């Protein structure tokens, strides 16, 4: 990254504040390019001032500019590609932000468009002050804005496989057009005049509605259809309009079609076009079926209630959700009633999402997705539906087996930032072990600074486990008490069944550990404290415990040291063990050797004693550390030691996730995901 000074133009509806983080999309005044910006707010007063802004800003900023990072863990959400779909490829980490002393004059078009961005911002703030969840539903459905507080409800809807409820924006445009036609008809406006008004109103609504890809797709289809009816010699059919808009999308932003929202929007609109003569329940069934392959590819999870709810959701949306939202928005006396109805609906979604029936399927290969979509499309036109459905079921079973029955052992080191987290899973996923969970340190955070966000234990670790079809951890080894090793275990346990936790003896009594245990879904009886003399309640441990030798307090010097053997390959995990205790381990186990060793304490000079490295003789060292971390890890002294004994090393901050696949037929295969290099 390079340090730049930039003059940026920011619309009032193109920024969000989460705790002490300001995130915005701005346009460079110099070259009109869009850029993603982040700024850490310095005071509560500054935060209040930023929240009150309701007009466009031209700001002078200073900060580091660079490309948006690609994902560094396998199957991690590709934020870089998502932003490329919005034609944004660079970001700026802002260190200074102030209003421009002499902002340049805006062109007439920009001034005209700014009016509608101001209207949208005022609507966002107004709906935020309404009774909730009514205001949040209005924000999502009508102006394409999702409040942070609405995330829980959206997560529940997503778990039920009903993503398209808010991504298929054509429903909103359909209702808007129908409502405008009805109102204008009541005052005697002709159909021709109404169509002309709609041609002007729809682009404006596209801006106020947030300009999401799904909304723009729907508006363009409606606009082209109306224009061809009014002015064209050739009246476009639904499928012709759909195809033309798709081509326009591919020309303007081809990367956007990789997003799940775009895929659902285009695919389900196509199903609606093809199913116009069919009953609503059958259309709902088809839409639910078509979402499954795309949802599995992106989220790796399927809920058995998706299909029955897909049949119900059409009438629920038509006759309940949208009318209640419109009435609650327009008629203030009815807001409390409408809010109560939506509370009941939200409770129904919450209850439904907690029902048993979630299947951790895993990420199917792309060839299966294409095959399934082809079979479903064939069912639309072919008479032999039973044969096609049988092929669909059989291929689904094959894909499930392909994911859930891997033929090799695997050891994976996550890029978890400044922390540690490693995964061991054996052939056919018979045993799954996690060593530490990562976790983010917080330094004297005040209430106004707290951000609502998911932990990287969820976005990285749980996401990867689900992509591999894994729904449980047989044993979670927590090497010691530090937050960057154990902080994520409560959030991970909310989505993954943790059967047993292994900790160094003494750590189980710490107040910090007990607080985390209460926040998790792990029963206290599942916690086992151990020394190198393995507790008899932990039979047949696949990982040999080499340290600690006695009771401690869960500090660095008490870290678990673990040795895992797979075939002829030995893996050593040392937590944050210090040099003095590394030498004690050598005294206890003079023949200790490791092919792959995770260096202690993130490559700090307090670990990786030269004598320890010399005797263990690793063929490869793994260093888990965060990018640009405040501790300077890995320390140069440790790197000098590794070079002295000719130990090559990989660094998660540079190389991303590191995966080792172990095969009985050949040497281990090692893959890194920072640059997607294969060694």
XYZ file of C-alpha atoms in Angstrom:
679
model
C 0.000 0.000 0.000
C 1.060 3.601 -0.636
C 0.158 6.654 1.445
C -2.048 9.011 -0.572
C -3.938 12.243 -0.167
C -7.271 12.076 -1.898
C -10.210 14.365 -2.539
C -13.326 12.200 -2.322
C -17.001 12.847 -2.992
C -19.327 10.834 -0.710
C -23.089 10.606 -0.998
C -24.893 10.664 2.394
C -26.410 7.198 1.882
C -23.119 5.559 0.889
C -21.569 5.244 4.311
C -22.307 3.178 7.416
C -21.074 3.496 10.993
C -20.482 0.380 13.067
C -19.087 1.126 16.501
C -15.987 3.219 15.890
C -15.663 2.211 12.238
C -16.823 4.420 9.376
C -17.116 2.504 6.109
C -17.947 4.363 2.915
C -17.911 4.258 -0.852
C -16.503 7.444 -2.317
C -15.660 8.763 -5.744
C -12.232 10.185 -6.444
C -12.619 13.757 -7.679
C -9.434 13.408 -9.751
C -10.425 10.463 -11.961
C -14.075 9.687 -11.022
C -13.127 6.162 -9.884
C -14.978 4.626 -6.961
C -13.012 3.577 -3.888
C -13.916 1.764 -0.674
C -12.865 3.599 2.482
C -12.411 2.753 6.152
C -11.871 5.282 8.924
C -11.518 4.665 12.640
C -13.591 7.294 14.461
C -11.606 8.959 17.208
C -14.281 10.163 19.638
C -17.934 9.787 20.524
C -18.514 13.402 19.504
C -17.021 12.801 16.057
C -19.254 9.738 15.679
C -22.377 11.782 16.529
C -21.374 14.440 13.994
C -20.866 11.854 11.251
C -24.183 10.166 12.023
C -25.994 13.474 11.610
C -24.762 14.127 8.069
C -27.601 14.168 5.531
C -25.994 15.886 2.547
C -23.201 15.038 0.097
C -19.661 15.624 1.280
C -16.396 16.425 -0.437
C -13.663 15.373 1.985
C -9.889 15.571 2.061
C -8.454 12.282 3.283
C -5.007 10.837 3.850
C -4.322 7.150 4.111
C -2.956 3.994 2.599
C -4.390 3.048 -0.786
C -4.178 -0.451 -2.192
C -6.174 -3.198 -3.874
C -8.961 -4.905 -1.962
C -7.551 -8.150 -0.616
C -8.542 -11.492 -2.077
C -9.661 -14.226 0.361
C -6.776 -16.056 2.035
C -8.668 -19.110 3.295
C -10.269 -21.775 1.139
C -13.980 -21.162 0.504
C -13.882 -17.862 2.397
C -16.315 -15.208 1.180
C -14.711 -13.432 -1.777
C -15.185 -9.794 -0.806
C -12.777 -8.683 -3.529
C -14.949 -10.212 -6.260
C -18.091 -8.857 -4.604
C -16.704 -5.306 -4.768
C -15.455 -5.812 -8.332
C -19.106 -6.505 -9.150
C -19.703 -2.921 -8.047
C -16.730 -1.764 -10.172
C -14.641 -1.035 -7.075
C -11.155 -2.535 -6.948
C -9.234 -0.333 -4.480
C -9.597 0.626 -0.830
C -8.152 3.340 1.386
C -7.387 2.976 5.089
C -8.024 6.567 6.139
C -5.888 8.105 8.891
C -7.069 11.712 8.449
C -10.497 12.936 7.339
C -11.788 16.490 7.103
C -14.150 18.522 4.941
C -12.523 19.987 1.852
C -11.723 23.678 2.272
C -12.785 24.557 -1.281
C -14.777 21.666 -2.753
C -15.075 21.589 -6.546
C -18.410 22.467 -8.090
C -20.610 19.537 -9.040
C -21.950 19.090 -12.552
C -25.672 19.431 -13.167
C -26.176 15.675 -13.481
C -24.333 14.991 -10.215
C -26.375 17.709 -8.449
C -29.586 16.176 -9.799
C -28.646 12.660 -8.683
C -27.496 13.936 -5.287
C -31.066 15.043 -4.560
C -32.258 11.436 -4.548
C -29.322 10.224 -2.461
C -30.249 12.859 0.129
C -33.869 11.671 0.043
C -32.714 8.077 0.536
C -30.535 9.042 3.512
C -33.400 10.881 5.155
C -35.662 7.886 4.577
C -33.072 5.560 6.148
C -32.885 7.739 9.258
C -36.664 8.147 9.422
C -37.344 4.431 9.197
C -34.657 3.773 11.830
C -36.731 5.840 14.291
C -39.929 3.889 13.586
C -41.125 0.932 15.696
C -39.000 -2.101 14.946
C -38.900 -4.478 13.145
C -41.345 -2.507 10.936
C -38.744 0.143 10.087
C -36.115 -2.499 9.290
C -38.477 -4.365 6.966
C -39.282 -1.092 5.167
C -35.573 -0.321 4.801
C -34.780 -3.720 3.313
C -37.797 -4.075 1.054
C -38.248 -0.549 -0.248
C -34.893 1.231 -0.147
C -32.445 -1.671 -0.198
C -30.763 -0.845 3.124
C -30.097 -3.367 5.865
C -29.646 -2.126 9.415
C -27.037 -3.847 11.591
C -29.813 -4.643 14.076
C -31.733 -6.531 11.381
C -28.867 -8.963 10.793
C -30.241 -11.579 13.202
C -33.564 -11.782 11.349
C -31.743 -11.963 8.018
C -29.560 -14.786 9.339
C -32.690 -16.713 10.315
C -34.210 -16.183 6.872
C -30.954 -17.303 5.264
C -30.812 -20.456 7.404
C -34.263 -21.335 6.113
C -33.018 -21.066 2.527
C -35.319 -18.124 1.756
C -32.576 -15.816 0.504
C -34.601 -14.904 -2.541
C -37.267 -13.278 -0.364
C -35.128 -10.128 -0.297
C -32.907 -10.650 -3.363
C -35.645 -11.153 -5.950
C -36.345 -7.417 -6.109
C -38.726 -7.822 -9.050
C -41.518 -8.402 -6.561
C -40.973 -4.926 -5.102
C -40.955 -3.258 -8.516
C -44.066 -5.179 -9.528
C -45.925 -3.862 -6.467
C -44.617 -0.333 -7.005
C -45.805 -0.288 -10.627
C -49.164 -1.783 -9.664
C -49.651 0.799 -6.885
C -48.748 3.742 -9.148
C -51.107 2.481 -11.859
C -53.929 2.125 -9.327
C -53.445 5.621 -7.879
C -53.180 7.321 -11.265
C -56.215 5.454 -12.532
C -58.235 6.845 -9.612
C -57.519 10.417 -10.790
C -58.374 9.659 -14.405
C -54.872 9.375 -15.886
C -54.728 7.417 -19.126
C -52.668 4.263 -19.505
C -50.382 5.966 -22.041
C -49.633 8.862 -19.692
C -49.112 6.435 -16.800
C -46.563 4.498 -18.820
C -44.644 7.696 -19.628
C -44.612 8.674 -15.951
C -43.359 5.217 -15.016
C -40.494 5.518 -17.490
C -39.332 8.557 -15.497
C -40.145 7.252 -12.022
C -38.441 3.859 -12.298
C -34.839 5.143 -12.734
C -35.377 7.491 -9.759
C -36.604 4.576 -7.668
C -33.488 2.672 -8.710
C -31.381 5.319 -6.917
C -33.652 5.585 -3.872
C -33.892 1.791 -3.709
C -30.123 1.414 -3.368
C -29.169 0.410 -6.923
C -28.599 -3.229 -5.993
C -28.029 -5.547 -8.922
C -31.349 -7.329 -8.390
C -33.266 -4.062 -8.231
C -31.523 -2.617 -11.298
C -32.225 -5.857 -13.178
C -35.910 -5.650 -12.356
C -36.201 -1.931 -13.148
C -34.399 -2.360 -16.477
C -36.679 -5.236 -17.459
C -39.796 -3.242 -16.582
C -38.464 -0.076 -18.256
C -37.531 -1.874 -21.501
C -40.884 -3.645 -21.610
C -42.773 -0.353 -21.183
C -40.562 1.461 -23.690
C -41.058 -1.243 -26.315
C -44.814 -1.066 -25.779
C -44.916 2.742 -26.112
C -42.242 3.505 -28.703
C -40.950 0.313 -30.266
C -41.937 -1.430 -33.454
C -40.982 -4.703 -31.793
C -42.759 -5.490 -28.522
C -40.324 -7.371 -26.279
C -41.497 -10.569 -24.599
C -40.532 -11.441 -21.042
C -37.764 -13.835 -22.063
C -36.400 -11.348 -24.618
C -36.288 -8.585 -22.028
C -34.625 -10.931 -19.506
C -31.964 -11.928 -22.050
C -31.268 -8.340 -23.103
C -30.835 -7.150 -19.512
C -28.539 -10.096 -18.731
C -26.356 -9.176 -21.727
C -26.253 -5.548 -20.551
C -25.235 -6.716 -17.078
C -22.476 -8.916 -18.502
C -21.183 -6.026 -20.582
C -21.235 -3.470 -17.751
C -20.077 -5.669 -14.844
C -19.431 -9.313 -15.767
C -17.997 -10.101 -12.311
C -21.337 -9.258 -10.671
C -22.981 -12.434 -11.950
C -20.775 -14.455 -9.577
C -22.664 -13.080 -6.566
C -25.387 -15.261 -5.076
C -27.875 -12.392 -5.142
C -27.391 -11.876 -8.882
C -27.622 -15.586 -9.642
C -30.817 -15.957 -7.628
C -32.308 -12.808 -9.111
C -31.753 -13.843 -12.727
C -32.503 -17.540 -12.277
C -35.690 -17.113 -10.266
C -36.950 -14.378 -12.587
C -36.490 -16.826 -15.445
C -38.520 -19.407 -13.516
C -41.292 -16.861 -12.960
C -41.361 -16.066 -16.695
C -41.556 -19.751 -17.587
C -44.183 -20.502 -14.915
C -46.760 -17.807 -15.551
C -49.498 -20.291 -16.384
C -48.858 -22.461 -13.334
C -50.420 -22.333 -9.903
C -48.703 -20.223 -7.269
C -47.873 -23.166 -4.992
C -46.205 -24.984 -7.891
C -44.197 -21.883 -8.801
C -43.098 -21.596 -5.158
C -42.035 -25.233 -5.183
C -39.993 -24.725 -8.347
C -38.349 -21.580 -7.002
C -37.402 -23.379 -3.795
C -35.916 -26.262 -5.766
C -33.869 -23.984 -8.022
C -32.390 -22.111 -5.058
C -30.943 -25.281 -3.493
C -27.949 -25.820 -5.861
C -26.915 -22.155 -5.722
C -27.371 -21.908 -1.963
C -25.358 -25.112 -1.404
C -22.533 -23.778 -3.569
C -22.366 -20.536 -1.569
C -23.449 -21.445 1.991
C -22.850 -25.248 2.081
C -25.994 -25.764 4.188
C -29.506 -26.925 3.308
C -32.618 -26.798 5.460
C -35.302 -29.448 4.882
C -37.965 -26.795 5.576
C -36.891 -24.742 2.561
C -39.235 -26.526 0.149
C -42.477 -26.351 2.237
C -41.717 -22.759 3.201
C -41.071 -21.892 -0.444
C -44.631 -22.980 -1.207
C -45.992 -20.800 1.602
C -43.749 -17.768 1.189
C -45.364 -16.524 -2.036
C -48.818 -15.977 -0.507
C -47.222 -14.753 2.748
C -45.252 -12.124 0.861
C -48.156 -11.150 -1.414
C -50.879 -10.930 1.200
C -49.032 -10.212 4.425
C -45.455 -8.890 4.363
C -45.640 -6.328 1.564
C -49.127 -4.954 2.368
C -48.250 -4.633 6.074
C -45.014 -2.826 5.201
C -46.814 -0.371 2.886
C -49.644 0.317 5.369
C -47.193 0.748 8.236
C -45.092 3.168 6.208
C -47.975 5.381 5.011
C -50.511 5.311 7.862
C -48.928 6.307 11.182
C -51.959 5.255 13.348
C -51.542 1.676 12.112
C -47.789 1.441 12.740
C -48.034 -0.338 16.074
C -50.467 -2.900 14.659
C -48.292 -3.505 11.601
C -45.217 -3.733 13.812
C -46.958 -6.354 15.951
C -47.782 -8.426 12.868
C -44.137 -8.311 11.724
C -42.965 -9.253 15.225
C -45.126 -12.368 14.992
C -43.688 -13.089 11.552
C -40.120 -12.592 12.850
C -40.892 -14.964 15.742
C -42.152 -17.516 13.205
C -38.901 -17.252 11.223
C -36.917 -17.598 14.455
C -38.907 -20.645 15.551
C -38.637 -22.249 12.117
C -34.870 -21.679 11.878
C -34.347 -23.441 15.243
C -36.247 -26.556 14.174
C -34.168 -29.680 13.525
C -33.564 -30.145 9.838
C -30.395 -28.239 8.965
C -28.090 -30.427 6.875
C -24.403 -29.515 6.607
C -24.019 -30.672 3.026
C -20.666 -29.097 2.105
C -19.583 -27.378 -1.086
C -20.519 -29.417 -4.177
C -18.149 -29.311 -7.174
C -19.268 -26.866 -9.873
C -20.013 -29.717 -12.301
C -22.736 -30.980 -9.957
C -24.315 -27.508 -9.731
C -24.517 -27.214 -13.510
C -25.866 -30.766 -13.784
C -28.570 -30.157 -11.183
C -29.687 -26.881 -12.737
C -29.785 -28.574 -16.130
C -31.978 -31.372 -14.767
C -34.324 -28.883 -13.089
C -34.653 -26.881 -16.299
C -35.285 -30.117 -18.202
C -38.120 -30.884 -15.765
C -39.803 -27.697 -16.991
C -40.172 -29.003 -20.546
C -39.630 -32.791 -20.541
C -42.466 -35.248 -19.851
C -40.314 -37.935 -18.146
C -39.980 -36.071 -14.869
C -39.630 -39.203 -12.704
C -36.452 -40.254 -14.503
C -34.994 -36.764 -14.245
C -35.826 -36.517 -10.550
C -34.252 -39.941 -9.949
C -31.040 -38.734 -11.613
C -31.204 -35.617 -9.451
C -31.513 -37.651 -6.258
C -28.788 -40.121 -7.221
C -26.315 -37.378 -8.167
C -27.097 -35.587 -4.894
C -26.175 -38.713 -2.937
C -22.951 -39.033 -4.960
C -22.010 -35.399 -4.272
C -22.732 -35.840 -0.562
C -20.504 -38.924 -0.417
C -17.750 -37.165 -2.379
C -17.662 -34.380 0.224
C -18.168 -36.397 3.402
C -15.839 -39.331 2.691
C -12.396 -37.843 1.911
C -9.755 -40.478 1.191
C -6.854 -38.724 2.944
C -5.888 -37.193 6.273
C -5.649 -33.408 6.363
C -3.870 -30.865 8.555
C -4.853 -27.231 7.975
C -3.423 -24.037 9.451
C -5.981 -21.221 9.163
C -5.103 -17.652 8.352
C -6.903 -16.370 11.429
C -5.083 -13.048 11.770
C -2.992 -12.469 14.900
C -3.790 -15.796 16.513
C -3.649 -19.556 16.151
C -6.080 -22.122 14.801
C -5.302 -25.499 13.231
C -7.495 -28.345 12.030
C -6.784 -32.064 11.887
C -9.217 -34.414 10.221
C -8.630 -38.063 9.445
C -9.641 -40.164 6.477
C -13.425 -40.378 5.882
C -13.746 -37.601 8.518
C -13.721 -40.250 11.228
C -12.072 -37.854 13.658
C -12.037 -34.046 13.615
C -9.742 -32.108 15.948
C -9.315 -28.348 16.291
C -6.264 -26.858 18.010
C -7.084 -23.351 19.275
C -9.691 -21.106 17.687
C -8.126 -17.699 17.167
C -9.726 -14.614 18.668
C -9.498 -10.856 18.524
C -7.898 -8.863 21.306
C -9.694 -5.704 22.416
C -7.900 -2.876 24.156
C -9.970 -0.765 26.592
C -12.962 -0.571 24.255
C -15.701 1.852 25.293
C -19.354 1.113 24.654
C -19.653 3.501 21.694
C -16.683 1.785 20.018
C -18.114 -1.744 20.113
C -18.773 -3.102 16.627
C -21.521 -5.527 15.687
C -19.770 -8.152 13.635
C -19.235 -11.862 13.335
C -16.003 -13.336 14.645
C -13.459 -14.778 12.242
C -14.117 -18.029 14.040
C -17.480 -17.976 12.258
C -16.463 -16.405 8.955
C -13.280 -18.467 8.535
C -13.296 -21.608 10.708
C -17.012 -22.505 10.743
C -17.305 -21.501 7.095
C -14.494 -23.875 6.104
C -15.790 -26.736 8.263
C -19.245 -26.397 6.719
C -17.728 -26.317 3.228
C -16.141 -29.669 4.050
C -19.456 -31.079 5.289
C -18.292 -31.094 8.918
C -20.835 -30.426 11.643
C -18.898 -31.501 14.740
C -15.504 -31.260 16.425
C -14.588 -34.393 18.333
C -11.934 -32.667 20.422
C -11.066 -29.007 20.754
C -7.579 -28.481 22.187
C -7.116 -25.059 23.797
C -3.390 -24.683 24.356
C -3.609 -21.842 26.920
C -5.760 -18.920 28.055
C -4.745 -16.099 25.663
C -7.645 -14.556 23.717
C -5.891 -14.911 20.359
C -5.937 -18.686 20.924
C -9.314 -19.271 22.625
C -11.467 -16.158 22.069
C -13.509 -17.629 19.213
C -14.491 -20.903 20.819
C -17.904 -19.691 22.125
C -18.967 -18.408 18.685
C -17.670 -21.534 16.924
C -19.627 -23.747 19.324
C -22.868 -21.992 18.329
C -22.612 -23.513 14.833
C -20.435 -26.602 15.365
C -21.075 -29.347 17.921
C -17.978 -29.478 20.156
C -17.964 -32.849 21.896
C -14.968 -32.375 24.181
C -12.511 -29.646 25.191
C -8.950 -30.435 26.271
C -7.099 -27.779 28.309
C -3.871 -27.711 30.351
C -4.638 -28.561 33.965
C -5.384 -25.431 35.989
C -6.820 -23.474 33.084
C -10.276 -24.980 33.596
C -10.634 -23.031 36.866
C -9.821 -19.600 35.448
C -12.644 -17.046 35.567
C -11.955 -15.987 31.941
C -12.312 -19.565 30.717
C -15.483 -20.132 32.756
C -17.049 -16.976 31.258
C -16.327 -18.209 27.752
C -17.658 -21.649 28.627
C -20.956 -20.120 29.782
C -21.255 -18.245 26.472
C -20.701 -21.460 24.523
C -22.886 -24.483 23.908
C -20.366 -26.840 25.520
C -21.331 -28.529 28.771
C -18.873 -28.128 31.688
C -18.675 -31.936 31.930
C -17.118 -32.011 28.451
C -14.023 -30.102 29.650
C -11.006 -32.269 30.502
C -7.816 -30.838 32.027
C -4.619 -32.755 31.249
C -0.884 -32.898 31.745
C 1.527 -35.018 29.744
C 0.326 -37.893 31.941
C -2.894 -38.227 29.955
C -6.040 -38.286 32.094
C -7.696 -41.700 32.022
C -11.023 -40.181 30.942
C -9.491 -39.334 27.548
C -8.957 -42.733 25.922
C -7.084 -43.325 22.677
C -5.963 -39.745 22.049
C -4.668 -39.398 18.497
C -2.555 -36.449 19.619
C 0.197 -37.147 22.113
C 0.359 -34.553 24.890
C 3.990 -33.663 25.630
C 3.422 -30.670 27.940
C 2.525 -29.384 30.582
C 4.080 -31.615 33.225
C 2.164 -30.160 36.172
C -0.690 -27.839 37.175
C -0.410 -24.255 35.984
C -2.558 -21.199 35.311
C -3.037 -21.480 31.565
C -0.219 -19.030 30.793
C 2.260 -19.238 27.920
C 4.620 -21.400 29.962
C 1.745 -23.830 30.636
C 0.854 -24.313 26.950
C -0.172 -27.679 25.616
C 2.428 -29.194 23.305
C 0.884 -31.712 20.929
C 2.390 -34.274 18.577
C 0.281 -35.744 15.777
C 1.423 -38.655 13.610
C -0.107 -39.456 10.245
C 1.692 -42.234 8.461
C 5.350 -41.238 8.384
C 4.714 -37.539 8.931
C 4.918 -35.916 12.379
C 3.268 -32.574 13.197
C 4.231 -30.554 16.277
C 2.062 -27.840 17.855
C 3.598 -25.751 20.646
C 1.059 -23.034 21.487
C 2.893 -20.052 23.000
C 5.414 -22.153 24.918
C 8.500 -20.195 25.988
C 12.119 -21.167 25.382
C 12.809 -22.442 28.902
C 9.963 -24.933 28.708
C 10.889 -25.934 25.158
C 14.200 -27.139 26.578
C 12.384 -28.989 29.369
C 10.324 -30.773 26.700
C 13.598 -31.811 25.032
C 14.888 -33.168 28.322
C 11.711 -35.209 28.741
C 11.611 -36.387 25.098
C 15.207 -36.444 23.788
C 14.175 -38.264 20.597
C 11.476 -35.768 19.646
C 11.364 -35.096 15.893
C 8.841 -33.273 13.708
C 8.468 -32.994 9.955
C 6.192 -29.943 10.185
C 6.295 -27.687 13.240
C 4.107 -24.735 14.106
C 6.537 -22.314 15.688
C 5.727 -21.140 19.188
C 4.207 -17.755 20.018
C 3.648 -16.647 16.398
C 7.363 -16.552 15.629
C 8.225 -14.408 18.663
C 11.827 -14.384 19.916
C 10.514 -15.734 23.241
C 10.073 -19.118 21.546
C 11.879 -21.328 18.985
C 15.081 -21.760 20.987
C 17.982 -22.677 18.652
C 18.626 -25.890 20.610
C 14.969 -26.841 20.244
C 14.998 -26.243 16.474
C 18.323 -28.084 16.101
C 17.050 -31.211 17.849
C 13.503 -31.337 16.478
C 14.888 -30.922 12.943
C 11.676 -29.766 11.247
C 11.528 -29.948 7.470
C 9.035 -27.075 7.435
C 8.001 -24.424 9.972
C 4.557 -22.794 10.027
C 4.273 -19.309 11.525
C 0.764 -18.076 12.344
C 0.680 -14.282 12.645
C -1.464 -11.373 11.506
C -0.618 -8.871 8.799
C 1.023 -5.696 10.096
C 0.540 -6.882 13.686
C 1.585 -4.550 16.513
C 3.981 -7.111 18.007
C 6.325 -7.364 15.027
C 5.735 -11.110 14.662
C 7.567 -13.026 13.355
C 10.679 -11.685 15.026
C 13.851 -11.514 12.951
C 15.724 -13.503 15.604
C 13.407 -16.470 15.040
C 13.804 -16.211 11.269
C 17.600 -16.168 11.677
C 17.373 -19.359 13.742
C 15.253 -21.083 11.093
C 17.649 -20.036 8.332
C 20.650 -21.163 10.372
C 19.275 -24.705 10.572
C 17.976 -24.581 6.994
C 14.326 -24.824 7.964
C 12.033 -23.356 5.286
C 8.985 -21.582 6.665
C 5.523 -20.464 5.602
C 3.769 -17.474 7.140
C -0.027 -17.209 7.257
C 0.200 -13.413 6.987
C 1.895 -13.865 3.610
C 0.821 -17.313 2.398
C -2.730 -17.472 3.816
C -4.258 -20.781 4.811
C -1.820 -23.663 4.645
C -3.225 -27.125 3.981
C -1.362 -30.433 4.093
C -3.040 -33.454 2.479
C -1.524 -36.765 3.562
C -1.660 -39.738 1.224
C -0.456 -43.277 1.821
C 0.686 -43.487 -1.794
C 3.038 -40.503 -1.885
C 4.536 -37.513 -0.071
C 2.308 -34.919 1.607
C 0.773 -32.364 -0.733
C 0.986 -28.809 0.564
C -1.214 -25.957 -0.665
C -1.281 -22.305 0.332
C -4.178 -19.944 -0.349
C -2.658 -16.480 0.048
C -1.685 -16.405 -3.623
C -3.343 -19.729 -4.490
C 0.105 -21.251 -5.035
C 0.573 -25.016 -4.936
C 3.956 -26.339 -3.816
